[in-house]
PDB file of C-alpha atoms and ligand atoms in Angstrom:
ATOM      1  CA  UNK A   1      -1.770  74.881  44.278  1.00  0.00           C
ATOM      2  CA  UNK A   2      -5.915  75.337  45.023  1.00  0.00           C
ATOM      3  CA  UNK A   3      -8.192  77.373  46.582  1.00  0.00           C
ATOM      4  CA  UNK A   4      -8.370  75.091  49.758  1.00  0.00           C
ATOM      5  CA  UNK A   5      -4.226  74.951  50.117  1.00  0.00           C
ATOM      6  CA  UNK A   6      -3.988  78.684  50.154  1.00  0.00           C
ATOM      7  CA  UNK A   7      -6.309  78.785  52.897  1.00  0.00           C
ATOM      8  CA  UNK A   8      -4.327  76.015  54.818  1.00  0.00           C
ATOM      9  CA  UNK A   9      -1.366  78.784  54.356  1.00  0.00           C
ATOM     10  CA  UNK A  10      -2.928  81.258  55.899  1.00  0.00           C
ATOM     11  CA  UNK A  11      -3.804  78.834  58.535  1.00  0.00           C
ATOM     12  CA  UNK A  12      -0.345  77.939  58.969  1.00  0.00           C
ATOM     13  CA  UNK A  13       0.956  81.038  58.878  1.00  0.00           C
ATOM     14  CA  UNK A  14       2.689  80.858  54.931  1.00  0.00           C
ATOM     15  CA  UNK A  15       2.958  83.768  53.130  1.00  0.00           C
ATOM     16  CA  UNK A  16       1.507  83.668  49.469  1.00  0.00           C
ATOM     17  CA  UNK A  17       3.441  84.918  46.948  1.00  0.00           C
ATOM     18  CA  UNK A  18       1.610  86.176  43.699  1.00  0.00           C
ATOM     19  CA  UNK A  19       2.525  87.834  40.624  1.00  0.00           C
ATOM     20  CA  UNK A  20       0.739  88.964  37.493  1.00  0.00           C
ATOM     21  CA  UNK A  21       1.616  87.465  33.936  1.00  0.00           C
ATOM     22  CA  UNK A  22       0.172  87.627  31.010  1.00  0.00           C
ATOM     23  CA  UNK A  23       1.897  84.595  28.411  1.00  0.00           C
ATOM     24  CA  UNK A  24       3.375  81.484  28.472  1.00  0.00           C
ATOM     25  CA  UNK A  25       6.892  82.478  28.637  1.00  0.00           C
ATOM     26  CA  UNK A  26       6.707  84.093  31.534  1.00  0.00           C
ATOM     27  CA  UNK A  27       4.176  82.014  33.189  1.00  0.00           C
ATOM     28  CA  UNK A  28       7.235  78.870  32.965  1.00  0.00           C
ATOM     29  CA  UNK A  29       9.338  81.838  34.316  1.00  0.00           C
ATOM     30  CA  UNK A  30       7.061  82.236  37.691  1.00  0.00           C
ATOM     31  CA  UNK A  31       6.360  78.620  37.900  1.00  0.00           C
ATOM     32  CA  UNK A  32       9.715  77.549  37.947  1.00  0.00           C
ATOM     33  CA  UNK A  33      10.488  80.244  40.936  1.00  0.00           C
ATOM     34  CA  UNK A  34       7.681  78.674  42.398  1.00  0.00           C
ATOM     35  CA  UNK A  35       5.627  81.124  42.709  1.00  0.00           C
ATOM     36  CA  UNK A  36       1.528  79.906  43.914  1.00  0.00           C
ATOM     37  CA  UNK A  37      -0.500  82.302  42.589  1.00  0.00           C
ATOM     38  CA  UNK A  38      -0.049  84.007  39.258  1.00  0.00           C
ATOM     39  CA  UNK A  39      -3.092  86.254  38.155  1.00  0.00           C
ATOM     40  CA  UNK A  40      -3.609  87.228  34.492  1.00  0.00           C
ATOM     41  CA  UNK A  41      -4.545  90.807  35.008  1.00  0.00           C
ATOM     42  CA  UNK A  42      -6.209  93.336  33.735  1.00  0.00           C
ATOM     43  CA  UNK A  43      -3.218  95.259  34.308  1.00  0.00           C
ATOM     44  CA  UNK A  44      -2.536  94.305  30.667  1.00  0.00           C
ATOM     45  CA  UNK A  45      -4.271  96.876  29.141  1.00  0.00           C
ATOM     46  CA  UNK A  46      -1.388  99.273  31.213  1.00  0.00           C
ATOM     47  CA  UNK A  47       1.569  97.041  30.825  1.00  0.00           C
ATOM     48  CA  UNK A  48       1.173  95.441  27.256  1.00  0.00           C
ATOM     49  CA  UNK A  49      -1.396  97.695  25.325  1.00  0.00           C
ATOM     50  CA  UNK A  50      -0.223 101.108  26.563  1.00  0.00           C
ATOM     51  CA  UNK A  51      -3.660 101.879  27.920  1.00  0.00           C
ATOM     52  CA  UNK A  52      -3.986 104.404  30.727  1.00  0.00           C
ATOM     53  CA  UNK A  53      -6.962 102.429  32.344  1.00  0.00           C
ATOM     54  CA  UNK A  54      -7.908  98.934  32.868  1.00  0.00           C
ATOM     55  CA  UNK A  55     -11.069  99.894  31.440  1.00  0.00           C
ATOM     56  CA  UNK A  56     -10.437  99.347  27.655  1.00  0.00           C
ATOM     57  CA  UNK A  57      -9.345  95.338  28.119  1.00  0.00           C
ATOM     58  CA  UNK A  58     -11.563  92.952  26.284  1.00  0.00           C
ATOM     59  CA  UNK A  59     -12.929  89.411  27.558  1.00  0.00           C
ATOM     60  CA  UNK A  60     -11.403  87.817  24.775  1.00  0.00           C
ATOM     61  CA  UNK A  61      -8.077  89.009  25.475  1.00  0.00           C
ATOM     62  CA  UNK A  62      -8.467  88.266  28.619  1.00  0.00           C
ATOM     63  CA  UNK A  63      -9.348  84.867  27.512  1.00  0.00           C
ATOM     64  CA  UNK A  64      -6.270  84.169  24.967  1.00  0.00           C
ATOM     65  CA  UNK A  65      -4.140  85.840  27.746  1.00  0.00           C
ATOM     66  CA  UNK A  66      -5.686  82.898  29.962  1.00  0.00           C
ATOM     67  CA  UNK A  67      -4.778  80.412  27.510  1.00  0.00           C
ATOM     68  CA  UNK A  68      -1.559  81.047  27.210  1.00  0.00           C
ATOM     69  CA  UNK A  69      -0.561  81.333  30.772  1.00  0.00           C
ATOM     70  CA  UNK A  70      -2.448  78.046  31.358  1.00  0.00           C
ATOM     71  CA  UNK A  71      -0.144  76.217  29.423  1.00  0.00           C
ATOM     72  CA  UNK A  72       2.866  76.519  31.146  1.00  0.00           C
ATOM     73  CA  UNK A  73       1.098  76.809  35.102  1.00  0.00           C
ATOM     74  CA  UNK A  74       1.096  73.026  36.161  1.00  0.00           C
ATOM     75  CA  UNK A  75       1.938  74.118  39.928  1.00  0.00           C
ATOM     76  CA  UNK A  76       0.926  77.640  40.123  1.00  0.00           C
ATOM     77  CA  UNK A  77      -2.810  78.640  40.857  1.00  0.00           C
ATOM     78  CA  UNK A  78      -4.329  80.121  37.987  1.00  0.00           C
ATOM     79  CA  UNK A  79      -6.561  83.801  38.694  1.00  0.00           C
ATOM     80  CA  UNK A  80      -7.758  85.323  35.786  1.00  0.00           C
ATOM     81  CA  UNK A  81      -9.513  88.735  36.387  1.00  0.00           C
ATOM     82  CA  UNK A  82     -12.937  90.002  34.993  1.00  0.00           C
ATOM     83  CA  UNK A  83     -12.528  92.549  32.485  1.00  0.00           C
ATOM     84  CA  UNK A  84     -14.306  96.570  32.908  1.00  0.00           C
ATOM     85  CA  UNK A  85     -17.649  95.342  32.152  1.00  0.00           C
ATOM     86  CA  UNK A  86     -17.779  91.641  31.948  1.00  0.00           C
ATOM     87  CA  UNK A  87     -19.440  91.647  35.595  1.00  0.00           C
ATOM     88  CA  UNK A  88     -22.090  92.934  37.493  1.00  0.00           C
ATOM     89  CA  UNK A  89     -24.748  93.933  35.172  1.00  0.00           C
ATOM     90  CA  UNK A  90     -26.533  90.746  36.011  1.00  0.00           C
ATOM     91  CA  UNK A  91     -25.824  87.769  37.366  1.00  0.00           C
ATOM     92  CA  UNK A  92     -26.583  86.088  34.157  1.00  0.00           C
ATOM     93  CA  UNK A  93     -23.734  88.136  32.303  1.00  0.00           C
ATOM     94  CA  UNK A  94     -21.692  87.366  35.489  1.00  0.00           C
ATOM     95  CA  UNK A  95     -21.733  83.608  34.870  1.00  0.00           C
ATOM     96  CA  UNK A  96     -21.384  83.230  31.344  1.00  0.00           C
ATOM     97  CA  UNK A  97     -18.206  85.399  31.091  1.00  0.00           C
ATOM     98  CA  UNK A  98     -17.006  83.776  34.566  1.00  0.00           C
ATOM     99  CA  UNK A  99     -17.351  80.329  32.277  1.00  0.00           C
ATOM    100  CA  UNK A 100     -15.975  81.674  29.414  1.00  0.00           C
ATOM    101  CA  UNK A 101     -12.418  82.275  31.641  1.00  0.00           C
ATOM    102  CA  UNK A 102     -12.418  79.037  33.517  1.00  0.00           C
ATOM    103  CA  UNK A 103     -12.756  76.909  30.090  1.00  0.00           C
ATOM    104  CA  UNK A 104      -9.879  78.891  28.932  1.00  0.00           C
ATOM    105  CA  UNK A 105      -8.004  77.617  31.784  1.00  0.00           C
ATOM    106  CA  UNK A 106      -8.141  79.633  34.738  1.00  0.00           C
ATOM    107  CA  UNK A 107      -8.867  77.826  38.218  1.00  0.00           C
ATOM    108  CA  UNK A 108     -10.399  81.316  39.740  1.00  0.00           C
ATOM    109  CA  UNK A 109     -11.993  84.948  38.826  1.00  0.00           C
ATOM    110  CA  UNK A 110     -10.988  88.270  40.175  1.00  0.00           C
ATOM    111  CA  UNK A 111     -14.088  90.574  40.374  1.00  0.00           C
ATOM    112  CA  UNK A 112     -13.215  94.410  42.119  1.00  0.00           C
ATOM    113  CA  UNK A 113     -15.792  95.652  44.720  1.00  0.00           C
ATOM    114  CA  UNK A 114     -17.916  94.503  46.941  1.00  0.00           C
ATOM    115  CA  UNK A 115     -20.496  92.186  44.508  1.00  0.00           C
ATOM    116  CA  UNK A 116     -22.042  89.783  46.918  1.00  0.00           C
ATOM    117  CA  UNK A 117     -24.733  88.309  45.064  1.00  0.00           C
ATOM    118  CA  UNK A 118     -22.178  87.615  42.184  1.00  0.00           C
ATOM    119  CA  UNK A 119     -19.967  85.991  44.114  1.00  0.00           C
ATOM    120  CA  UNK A 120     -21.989  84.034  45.841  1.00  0.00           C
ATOM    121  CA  UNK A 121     -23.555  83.020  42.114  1.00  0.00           C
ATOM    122  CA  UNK A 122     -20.083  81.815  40.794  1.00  0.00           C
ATOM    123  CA  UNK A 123     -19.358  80.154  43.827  1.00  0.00           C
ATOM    124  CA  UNK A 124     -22.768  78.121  43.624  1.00  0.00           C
ATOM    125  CA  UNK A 125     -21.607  76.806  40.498  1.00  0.00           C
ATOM    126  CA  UNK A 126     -18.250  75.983  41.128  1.00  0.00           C
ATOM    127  CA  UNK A 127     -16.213  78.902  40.712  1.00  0.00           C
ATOM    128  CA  UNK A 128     -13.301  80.342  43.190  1.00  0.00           C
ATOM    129  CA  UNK A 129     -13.854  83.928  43.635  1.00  0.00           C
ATOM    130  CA  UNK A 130     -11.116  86.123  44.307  1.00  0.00           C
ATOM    131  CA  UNK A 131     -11.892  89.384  45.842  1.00  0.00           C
ATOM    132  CA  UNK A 132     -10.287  92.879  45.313  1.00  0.00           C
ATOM    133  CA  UNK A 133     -10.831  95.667  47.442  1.00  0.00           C
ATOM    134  CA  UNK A 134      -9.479  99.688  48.414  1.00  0.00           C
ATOM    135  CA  UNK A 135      -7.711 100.783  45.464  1.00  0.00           C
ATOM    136  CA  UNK A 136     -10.126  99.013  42.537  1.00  0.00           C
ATOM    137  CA  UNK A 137      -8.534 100.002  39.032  1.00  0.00           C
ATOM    138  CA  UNK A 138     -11.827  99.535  37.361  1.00  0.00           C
ATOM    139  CA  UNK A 139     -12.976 102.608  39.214  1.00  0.00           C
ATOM    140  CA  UNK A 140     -10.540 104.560  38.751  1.00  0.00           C
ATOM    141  CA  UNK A 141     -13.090 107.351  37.630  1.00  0.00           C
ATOM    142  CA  UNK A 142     -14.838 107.453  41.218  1.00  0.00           C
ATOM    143  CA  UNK A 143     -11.788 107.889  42.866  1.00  0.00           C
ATOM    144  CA  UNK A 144     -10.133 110.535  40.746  1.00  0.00           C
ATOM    145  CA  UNK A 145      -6.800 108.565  40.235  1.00  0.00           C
ATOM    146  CA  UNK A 146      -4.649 106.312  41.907  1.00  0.00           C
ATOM    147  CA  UNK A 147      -4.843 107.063  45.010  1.00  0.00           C
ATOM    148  CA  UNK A 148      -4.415 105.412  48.643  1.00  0.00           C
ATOM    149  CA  UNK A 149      -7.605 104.671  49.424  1.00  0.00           C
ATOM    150  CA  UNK A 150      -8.972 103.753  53.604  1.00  0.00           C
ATOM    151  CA  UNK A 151      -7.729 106.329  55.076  1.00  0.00           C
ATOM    152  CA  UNK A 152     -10.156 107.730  58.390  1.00  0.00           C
ATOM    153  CA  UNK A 153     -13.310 106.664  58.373  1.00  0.00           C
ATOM    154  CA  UNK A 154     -13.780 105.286  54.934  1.00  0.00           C
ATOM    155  CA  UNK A 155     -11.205 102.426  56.699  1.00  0.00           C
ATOM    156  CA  UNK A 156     -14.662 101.023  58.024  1.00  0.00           C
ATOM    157  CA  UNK A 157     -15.967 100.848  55.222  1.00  0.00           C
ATOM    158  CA  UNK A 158     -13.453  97.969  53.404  1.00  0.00           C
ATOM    159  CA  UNK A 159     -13.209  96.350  56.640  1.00  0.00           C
ATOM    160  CA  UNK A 160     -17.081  95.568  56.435  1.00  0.00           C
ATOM    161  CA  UNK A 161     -16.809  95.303  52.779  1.00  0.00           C
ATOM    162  CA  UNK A 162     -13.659  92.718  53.389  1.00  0.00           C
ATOM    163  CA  UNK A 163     -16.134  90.677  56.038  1.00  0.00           C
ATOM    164  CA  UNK A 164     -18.733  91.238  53.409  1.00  0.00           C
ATOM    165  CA  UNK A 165     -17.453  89.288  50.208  1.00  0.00           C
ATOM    166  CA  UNK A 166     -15.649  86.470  52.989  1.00  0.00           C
ATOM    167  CA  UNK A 167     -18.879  85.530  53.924  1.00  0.00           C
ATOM    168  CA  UNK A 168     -20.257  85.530  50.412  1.00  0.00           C
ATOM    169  CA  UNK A 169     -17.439  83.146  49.759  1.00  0.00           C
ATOM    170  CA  UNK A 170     -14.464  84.921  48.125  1.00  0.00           C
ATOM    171  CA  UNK A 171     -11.505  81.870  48.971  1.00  0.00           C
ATOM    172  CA  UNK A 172      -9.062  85.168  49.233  1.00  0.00           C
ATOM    173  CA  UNK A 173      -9.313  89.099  48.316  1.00  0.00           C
ATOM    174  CA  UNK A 174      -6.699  91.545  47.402  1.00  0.00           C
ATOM    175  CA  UNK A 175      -6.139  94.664  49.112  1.00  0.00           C
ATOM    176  CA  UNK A 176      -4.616  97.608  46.756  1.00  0.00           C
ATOM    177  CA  UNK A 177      -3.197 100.941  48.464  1.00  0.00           C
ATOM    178  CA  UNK A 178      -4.746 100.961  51.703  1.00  0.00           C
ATOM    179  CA  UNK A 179      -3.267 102.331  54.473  1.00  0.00           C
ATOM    180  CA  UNK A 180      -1.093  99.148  56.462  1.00  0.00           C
ATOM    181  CA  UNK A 181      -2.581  99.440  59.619  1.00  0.00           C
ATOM    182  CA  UNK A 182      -5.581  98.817  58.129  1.00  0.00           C
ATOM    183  CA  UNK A 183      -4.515  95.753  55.866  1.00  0.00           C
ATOM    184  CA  UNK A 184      -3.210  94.329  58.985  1.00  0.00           C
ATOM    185  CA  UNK A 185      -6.028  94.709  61.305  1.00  0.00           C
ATOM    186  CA  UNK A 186      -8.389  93.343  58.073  1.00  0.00           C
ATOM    187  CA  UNK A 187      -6.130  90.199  57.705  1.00  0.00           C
ATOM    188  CA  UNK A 188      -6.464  89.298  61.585  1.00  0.00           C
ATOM    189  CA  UNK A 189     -10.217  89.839  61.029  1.00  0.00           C
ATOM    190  CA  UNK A 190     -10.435  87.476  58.240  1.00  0.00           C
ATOM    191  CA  UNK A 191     -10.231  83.511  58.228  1.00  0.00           C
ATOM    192  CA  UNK A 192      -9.320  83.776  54.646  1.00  0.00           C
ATOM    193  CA  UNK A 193      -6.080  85.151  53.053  1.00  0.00           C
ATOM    194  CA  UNK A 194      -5.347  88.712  52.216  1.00  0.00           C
ATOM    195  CA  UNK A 195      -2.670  89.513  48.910  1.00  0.00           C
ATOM    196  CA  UNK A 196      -1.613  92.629  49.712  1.00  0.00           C
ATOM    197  CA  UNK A 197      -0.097  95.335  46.769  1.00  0.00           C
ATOM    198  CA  UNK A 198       0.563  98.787  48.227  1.00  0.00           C
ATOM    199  CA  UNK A 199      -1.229  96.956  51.620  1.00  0.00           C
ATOM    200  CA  UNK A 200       2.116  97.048  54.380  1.00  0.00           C
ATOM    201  CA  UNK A 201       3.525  93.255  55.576  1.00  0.00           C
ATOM    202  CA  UNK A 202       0.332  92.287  57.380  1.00  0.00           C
ATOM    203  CA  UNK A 203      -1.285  90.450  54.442  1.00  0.00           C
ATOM    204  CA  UNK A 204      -0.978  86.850  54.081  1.00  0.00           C
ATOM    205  CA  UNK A 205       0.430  87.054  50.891  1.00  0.00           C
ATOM    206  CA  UNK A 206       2.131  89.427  48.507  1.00  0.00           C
ATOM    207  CA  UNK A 207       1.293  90.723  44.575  1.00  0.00           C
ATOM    208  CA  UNK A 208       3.239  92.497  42.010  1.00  0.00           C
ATOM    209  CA  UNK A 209       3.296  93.742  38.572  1.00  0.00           C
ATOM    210  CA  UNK A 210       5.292  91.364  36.542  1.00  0.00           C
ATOM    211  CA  UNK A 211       7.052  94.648  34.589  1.00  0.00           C
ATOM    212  CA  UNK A 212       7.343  96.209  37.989  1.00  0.00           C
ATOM    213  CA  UNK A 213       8.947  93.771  39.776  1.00  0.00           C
ATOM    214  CA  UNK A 214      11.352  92.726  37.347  1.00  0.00           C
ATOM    215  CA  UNK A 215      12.282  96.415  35.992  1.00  0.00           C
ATOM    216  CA  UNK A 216      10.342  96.317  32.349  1.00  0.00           C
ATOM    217  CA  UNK A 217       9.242 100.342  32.355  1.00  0.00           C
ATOM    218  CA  UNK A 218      10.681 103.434  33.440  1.00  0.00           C
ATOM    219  CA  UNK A 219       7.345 104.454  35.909  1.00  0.00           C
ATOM    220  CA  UNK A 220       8.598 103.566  39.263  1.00  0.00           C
ATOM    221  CA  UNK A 221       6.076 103.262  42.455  1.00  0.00           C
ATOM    222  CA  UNK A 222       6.172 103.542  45.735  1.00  0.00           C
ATOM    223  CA  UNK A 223       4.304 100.209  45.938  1.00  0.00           C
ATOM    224  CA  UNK A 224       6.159  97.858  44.447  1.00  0.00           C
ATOM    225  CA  UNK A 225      10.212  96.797  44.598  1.00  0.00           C
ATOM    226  CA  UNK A 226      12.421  96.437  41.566  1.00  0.00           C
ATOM    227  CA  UNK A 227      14.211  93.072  42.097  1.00  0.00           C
ATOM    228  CA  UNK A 228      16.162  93.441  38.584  1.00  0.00           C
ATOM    229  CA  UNK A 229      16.459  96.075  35.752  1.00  0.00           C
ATOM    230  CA  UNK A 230      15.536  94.053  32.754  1.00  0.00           C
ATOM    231  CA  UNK A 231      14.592  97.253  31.002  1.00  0.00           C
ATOM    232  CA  UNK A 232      18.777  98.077  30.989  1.00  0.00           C
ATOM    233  CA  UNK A 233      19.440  94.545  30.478  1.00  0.00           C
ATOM    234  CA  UNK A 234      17.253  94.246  27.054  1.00  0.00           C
ATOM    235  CA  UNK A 235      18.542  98.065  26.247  1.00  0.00           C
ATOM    236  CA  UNK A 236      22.381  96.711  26.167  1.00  0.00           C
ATOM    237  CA  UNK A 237      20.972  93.196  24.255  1.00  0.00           C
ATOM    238  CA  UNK A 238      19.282  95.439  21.380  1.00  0.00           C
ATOM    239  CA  UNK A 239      22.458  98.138  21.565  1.00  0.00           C
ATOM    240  CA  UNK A 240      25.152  94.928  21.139  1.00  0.00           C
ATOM    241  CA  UNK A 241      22.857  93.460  18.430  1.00  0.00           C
ATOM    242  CA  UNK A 242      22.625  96.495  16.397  1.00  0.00           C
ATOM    243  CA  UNK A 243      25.694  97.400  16.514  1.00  0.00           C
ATOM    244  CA  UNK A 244      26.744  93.652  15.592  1.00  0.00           C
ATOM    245  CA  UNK A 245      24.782  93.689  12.272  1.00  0.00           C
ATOM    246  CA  UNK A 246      25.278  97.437  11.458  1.00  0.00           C
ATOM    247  CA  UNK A 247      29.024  96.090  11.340  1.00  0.00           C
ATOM    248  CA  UNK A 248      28.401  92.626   9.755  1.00  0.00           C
ATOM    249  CA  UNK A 249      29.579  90.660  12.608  1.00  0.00           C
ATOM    250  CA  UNK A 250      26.137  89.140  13.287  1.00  0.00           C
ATOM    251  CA  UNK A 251      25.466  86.146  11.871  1.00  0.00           C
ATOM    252  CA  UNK A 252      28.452  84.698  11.511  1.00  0.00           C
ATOM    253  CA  UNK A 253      29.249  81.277  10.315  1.00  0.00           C
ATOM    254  CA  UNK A 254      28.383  79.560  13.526  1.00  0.00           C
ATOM    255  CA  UNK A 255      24.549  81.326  13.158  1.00  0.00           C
ATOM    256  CA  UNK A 256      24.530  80.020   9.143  1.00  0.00           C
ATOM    257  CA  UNK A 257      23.959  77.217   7.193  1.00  0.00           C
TER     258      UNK A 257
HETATM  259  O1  KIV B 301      -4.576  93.591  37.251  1.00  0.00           O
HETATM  260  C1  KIV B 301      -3.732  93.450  38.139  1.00  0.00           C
HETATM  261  O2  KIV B 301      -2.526  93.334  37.886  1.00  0.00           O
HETATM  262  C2  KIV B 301      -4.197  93.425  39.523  1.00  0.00           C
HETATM  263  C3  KIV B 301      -3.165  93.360  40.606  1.00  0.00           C
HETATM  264  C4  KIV B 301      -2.414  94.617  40.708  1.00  0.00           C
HETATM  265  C5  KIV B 301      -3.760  92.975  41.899  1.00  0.00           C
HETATM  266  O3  KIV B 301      -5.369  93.456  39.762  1.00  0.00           O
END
């Protein structure tokens, strides 16, 4: 998968289908489903560290996050987002931590808001941007919470912002809790593809939270589906296996040597 072919989907009229993870295990896991894009997100610090915010992840996790997902995405397009921080101070900063991702592996940045003059910066030296607009985690402060975000007039605003960051080069942006009318009237507007989460059926392409998706946490959202409860599934595992060793029927024979 590349930047270019994703475009060509759009063009088509293929949906995208996108997912976060974070390691090489379950980087095979999306690759073999075939899945095209797989970000390594920020959403990290939530799902694996137990942070409340994006805010606290570092650049070098993000990087050894990278790394490992690399390794097992041969197919898959590779997104790995900024970190809280890590852009947008100057475009100096921008590029050296932009760098610092893509020789870990990635094939593209995510950087949240409307950052023209950054994007346009990466892009100059060879670097897919991936946009990310509405509901920004990184700003969670301004907003209050996690909250739809679009709604009235403020819709105008991400539509110019989404027109914005196309023409500054982004190759495709996501669009997080915005009302779907919106998403869908933002998609037709663009030439590039939209990855919608929270975003309605009119974006070119899908994204979910790997532990969402597949049922890792008890926090449920209106946002995203539960395809499988892996959360019961380990639950039962661990039960069987402590009850096997509690008992001395794990390992038996066949499991010594
Ligand atoms: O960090 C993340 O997982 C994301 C997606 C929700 C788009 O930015």
């Amino acid at each position: 998968m590349t930047a270019p072919k994703l475009y060509q989907f759009k063009q088509e009229g293929r949906k995208i289908v996108c997912i976060t993870a974070y390691d090489t295990t379950s980087a095979s896991l999306a690759e073999a489903a075939g899945v095209d894009v797989i970000l390594v997100g920020d959403s990290a610090a939530n799902v694996l560290f137990g942070e409340s915010t994006t805010l606290p992840l570092s650049l070098e996790t993000m990087a050894t996050m990278v790394r490992s997902v690399s390794r097992a995405a041969h197919r898959s397009f590779v997104v790995a987002d900024m970190p809280f921080g890590t852009y947008g101070a100057s475009l100096d900063q921008t590029v050296k931590h932009a760098v610092m991702l893509m020789k870990s592996g990635a094939q593209a940045v995510k950087i949240e808001g409307c950052l023209e003059e950054e994007i346009w910066a990466l892009g100059r030296i060879g670097i897919p941007v991936m946009g990310h607009l509405g509901m920004t985690p990184q700003s969670i402060h301004n907003f209050g919470g996690f909250r739809v975000q679009g709604r009235g007039e403020e819709g105008s605003l991400i539509a110019e912002q989404a027109q914005r960051i196309q023409d500054a080069g982004v190759f495709a942006m996501v669009l997080e809790l915005i009302p779907q009318e919106l998403a869908t009237s933002i998609s037709k507007q663009l030439d590039i593809p939209t990855i919608g989460i929270g975003a309605g059926p009119g974006c070119d392409g899908q994204i979910q939270v790997w532990h969402d998706l597949l049922g890792l946490q008890e926090e449920e959202y209106r946002h995203a589906k539960r395809y499988c409860n892996l959360r019961e599934t380990i639950l039962s595992a661990l039960g069987e296996y402590s009850e096997e060793v509690r008992h001395s029927k794990f390992p038996t024979s066949e499991n010594s040597f």
